[in-house]
Amino acid sequence: MADSTNLRSTDRSRFKIPQVLKHMRLHHPNCPSKHRGAIVARVAGRAWIEANIGKAVGITMDCYVRHTLTEYEGLLASGMNRDVARKMVKSKVDETIASWAPAPAS
């Protein structure tokens, strides 16, 4: 799901796909397209009543990276406490999200 081709917003979505894609390309341009598509779909699929787009994208990216790009699910499956598992993968989550940010201006 690299772009809006296969993505849909729900009727209750506060943030529509083009708006979320624009935000992702501006603030997280180095996010690989396969991950960007999944994140955009998740943001556009929720109502986000009290969150601005930055917060909605941030929360979604954090959850997406934790659950799909770390060993978090395996830690939970092995019986580890959720809070402990989150602490164990936090640095990888933070590093991954930071690597998707724009390059610093020179």
PDB file of C-alpha atoms in Angstrom:
ATOM      1  CA  MET A   1       0.000   0.000   0.000  1.00  0.00           C
ATOM      2  CA  ALA A   2       2.430   2.629  -1.085  1.00  0.00           C
ATOM      3  CA  ASP A   3      -0.059   5.377  -1.906  1.00  0.00           C
ATOM      4  CA  SER A   4      -3.730   6.165  -1.849  1.00  0.00           C
ATOM      5  CA  THR A   5      -4.582   3.642  -4.563  1.00  0.00           C
ATOM      6  CA  ASN A   6      -5.776   0.920  -2.181  1.00  0.00           C
ATOM      7  CA  LEU A   7      -6.467   3.067   0.857  1.00  0.00           C
ATOM      8  CA  ARG A   8      -9.861   4.204   2.071  1.00  0.00           C
ATOM      9  CA  SER A   9     -11.011   6.570   4.762  1.00  0.00           C
ATOM     10  CA  THR A  10     -14.082   5.615   6.712  1.00  0.00           C
ATOM     11  CA  ASP A  11     -17.054   7.951   6.955  1.00  0.00           C
ATOM     12  CA  ARG A  12     -16.161   8.666  10.570  1.00  0.00           C
ATOM     13  CA  SER A  13     -12.531   9.501   9.777  1.00  0.00           C
ATOM     14  CA  ARG A  14     -11.434  12.928  10.889  1.00  0.00           C
ATOM     15  CA  PHE A  15      -8.283  12.782   8.782  1.00  0.00           C
ATOM     16  CA  LYS A  16      -8.642  11.742   5.160  1.00  0.00           C
ATOM     17  CA  ILE A  17      -6.007   9.808   3.242  1.00  0.00           C
ATOM     18  CA  PRO A  18      -4.621  12.705   1.156  1.00  0.00           C
ATOM     19  CA  GLN A  19      -4.190  14.790   4.320  1.00  0.00           C
ATOM     20  CA  VAL A  20      -2.407  11.972   6.173  1.00  0.00           C
ATOM     21  CA  LEU A  21      -0.185  11.182   3.167  1.00  0.00           C
ATOM     22  CA  LYS A  22       0.799  14.846   2.939  1.00  0.00           C
ATOM     23  CA  HIS A  23       1.664  14.906   6.643  1.00  0.00           C
ATOM     24  CA  MET A  24       3.704  11.697   6.368  1.00  0.00           C
ATOM     25  CA  ARG A  25       5.638  12.920   3.329  1.00  0.00           C
ATOM     26  CA  LEU A  26       6.418  16.218   5.020  1.00  0.00           C
ATOM     27  CA  HIS A  27       7.299  15.007   8.523  1.00  0.00           C
ATOM     28  CA  HIS A  28       8.399  11.402   7.896  1.00  0.00           C
ATOM     29  CA  PRO A  29       9.723  11.393   4.307  1.00  0.00           C
ATOM     30  CA  ASN A  30      12.099   8.493   4.910  1.00  0.00           C
ATOM     31  CA  CYS A  31       9.358   6.119   6.015  1.00  0.00           C
ATOM     32  CA  PRO A  32       9.379   3.225   3.528  1.00  0.00           C
ATOM     33  CA  SER A  33       6.302   3.245   1.306  1.00  0.00           C
ATOM     34  CA  LYS A  34       5.056  -0.154   2.517  1.00  0.00           C
ATOM     35  CA  HIS A  35       5.024   1.117   6.093  1.00  0.00           C
ATOM     36  CA  ARG A  36       3.686   4.543   5.121  1.00  0.00           C
ATOM     37  CA  GLY A  37       0.683   2.949   3.423  1.00  0.00           C
ATOM     38  CA  ALA A  38      -0.142   0.841   6.466  1.00  0.00           C
ATOM     39  CA  ILE A  39       0.211   3.804   8.828  1.00  0.00           C
ATOM     40  CA  VAL A  40      -1.890   6.082   6.619  1.00  0.00           C
ATOM     41  CA  ALA A  41      -4.642   3.454   6.436  1.00  0.00           C
ATOM     42  CA  ARG A  42      -4.695   3.123  10.218  1.00  0.00           C
ATOM     43  CA  VAL A  43      -4.822   6.871  10.829  1.00  0.00           C
ATOM     44  CA  ALA A  44      -7.554   7.348   8.213  1.00  0.00           C
ATOM     45  CA  GLY A  45      -9.542   4.462   9.653  1.00  0.00           C
ATOM     46  CA  ARG A  46     -10.155   6.033  13.052  1.00  0.00           C
ATOM     47  CA  ALA A  47     -12.199   8.973  14.296  1.00  0.00           C
ATOM     48  CA  TRP A  48      -9.436  10.721  16.338  1.00  0.00           C
ATOM     49  CA  ILE A  49     -11.902  12.981  18.127  1.00  0.00           C
ATOM     50  CA  GLU A  50      -9.401  14.723  20.405  1.00  0.00           C
ATOM     51  CA  ALA A  51      -6.107  14.394  18.524  1.00  0.00           C
ATOM     52  CA  ASN A  52      -4.546  16.634  15.919  1.00  0.00           C
ATOM     53  CA  ILE A  53      -3.027  14.973  12.870  1.00  0.00           C
ATOM     54  CA  GLY A  54       0.503  15.015  14.300  1.00  0.00           C
ATOM     55  CA  LYS A  55      -0.596  13.253  17.461  1.00  0.00           C
ATOM     56  CA  ALA A  56      -2.706  10.751  15.506  1.00  0.00           C
ATOM     57  CA  VAL A  57       0.209   9.909  13.211  1.00  0.00           C
ATOM     58  CA  GLY A  58       2.642   9.740  16.139  1.00  0.00           C
ATOM     59  CA  ILE A  59       0.478   7.370  18.163  1.00  0.00           C
ATOM     60  CA  THR A  60      -0.156   5.208  15.122  1.00  0.00           C
ATOM     61  CA  MET A  61       3.515   5.075  14.100  1.00  0.00           C
ATOM     62  CA  ASP A  62       4.561   4.159  17.630  1.00  0.00           C
ATOM     63  CA  CYS A  63       2.057   1.281  17.785  1.00  0.00           C
ATOM     64  CA  TYR A  64       2.780   0.139  14.236  1.00  0.00           C
ATOM     65  CA  VAL A  65       6.545   0.051  14.726  1.00  0.00           C
ATOM     66  CA  ARG A  66       6.271  -1.638  18.126  1.00  0.00           C
ATOM     67  CA  HIS A  67       3.932  -4.379  16.892  1.00  0.00           C
ATOM     68  CA  THR A  68       5.358  -5.014  13.413  1.00  0.00           C
ATOM     69  CA  LEU A  69       9.042  -4.061  13.442  1.00  0.00           C
ATOM     70  CA  THR A  70      10.221  -5.224  16.868  1.00  0.00           C
ATOM     71  CA  GLU A  71      10.175  -8.397  18.927  1.00  0.00           C
ATOM     72  CA  TYR A  72       7.334  -6.975  21.066  1.00  0.00           C
ATOM     73  CA  GLU A  73       4.728  -9.559  20.006  1.00  0.00           C
ATOM     74  CA  GLY A  74       7.165 -12.386  20.718  1.00  0.00           C
ATOM     75  CA  LEU A  75       7.931 -10.991  24.149  1.00  0.00           C
ATOM     76  CA  LEU A  76       4.220 -10.886  24.963  1.00  0.00           C
ATOM     77  CA  ALA A  77       3.756 -14.407  23.592  1.00  0.00           C
ATOM     78  CA  SER A  78       6.512 -15.628  25.898  1.00  0.00           C
ATOM     79  CA  GLY A  79       4.529 -14.331  28.874  1.00  0.00           C
ATOM     80  CA  MET A  80       6.331 -11.051  29.451  1.00  0.00           C
ATOM     81  CA  ASN A  81       4.390  -8.228  31.096  1.00  0.00           C
ATOM     82  CA  ARG A  82       3.203  -5.604  28.576  1.00  0.00           C
ATOM     83  CA  ASP A  83       4.915  -2.692  30.350  1.00  0.00           C
ATOM     84  CA  VAL A  84       8.222  -4.546  30.557  1.00  0.00           C
ATOM     85  CA  ALA A  85       7.992  -5.573  26.889  1.00  0.00           C
ATOM     86  CA  ARG A  86       7.294  -1.967  25.865  1.00  0.00           C
ATOM     87  CA  LYS A  87      10.346  -0.767  27.790  1.00  0.00           C
ATOM     88  CA  MET A  88      12.489  -3.419  26.124  1.00  0.00           C
ATOM     89  CA  VAL A  89      11.567  -2.324  22.588  1.00  0.00           C
ATOM     90  CA  LYS A  90      11.232   1.435  23.213  1.00  0.00           C
ATOM     91  CA  SER A  91      14.716   2.351  21.968  1.00  0.00           C
ATOM     92  CA  LYS A  92      14.212   0.412  18.713  1.00  0.00           C
ATOM     93  CA  VAL A  93      10.810   2.060  18.209  1.00  0.00           C
ATOM     94  CA  ASP A  94      12.272   5.522  18.842  1.00  0.00           C
ATOM     95  CA  GLU A  95      15.279   4.892  16.578  1.00  0.00           C
ATOM     96  CA  THR A  96      13.086   3.607  13.755  1.00  0.00           C
ATOM     97  CA  ILE A  97      10.738   6.583  13.896  1.00  0.00           C
ATOM     98  CA  ALA A  98      13.686   8.999  14.118  1.00  0.00           C
ATOM     99  CA  SER A  99      15.208   7.402  11.000  1.00  0.00           C
ATOM    100  CA  TRP A 100      12.057   8.322   9.076  1.00  0.00           C
ATOM    101  CA  ALA A 101      12.368  12.045   9.867  1.00  0.00           C
ATOM    102  CA  PRO A 102      13.633  14.569   7.328  1.00  0.00           C
ATOM    103  CA  ALA A 103      17.372  15.120   7.189  1.00  0.00           C
ATOM    104  CA  PRO A 104      18.496  18.040   9.345  1.00  0.00           C
ATOM    105  CA  ALA A 105      18.905  21.303   7.448  1.00  0.00           C
ATOM    106  CA  SER A 106      22.523  22.165   6.787  1.00  0.00           C
TER     107      SER A 106
END
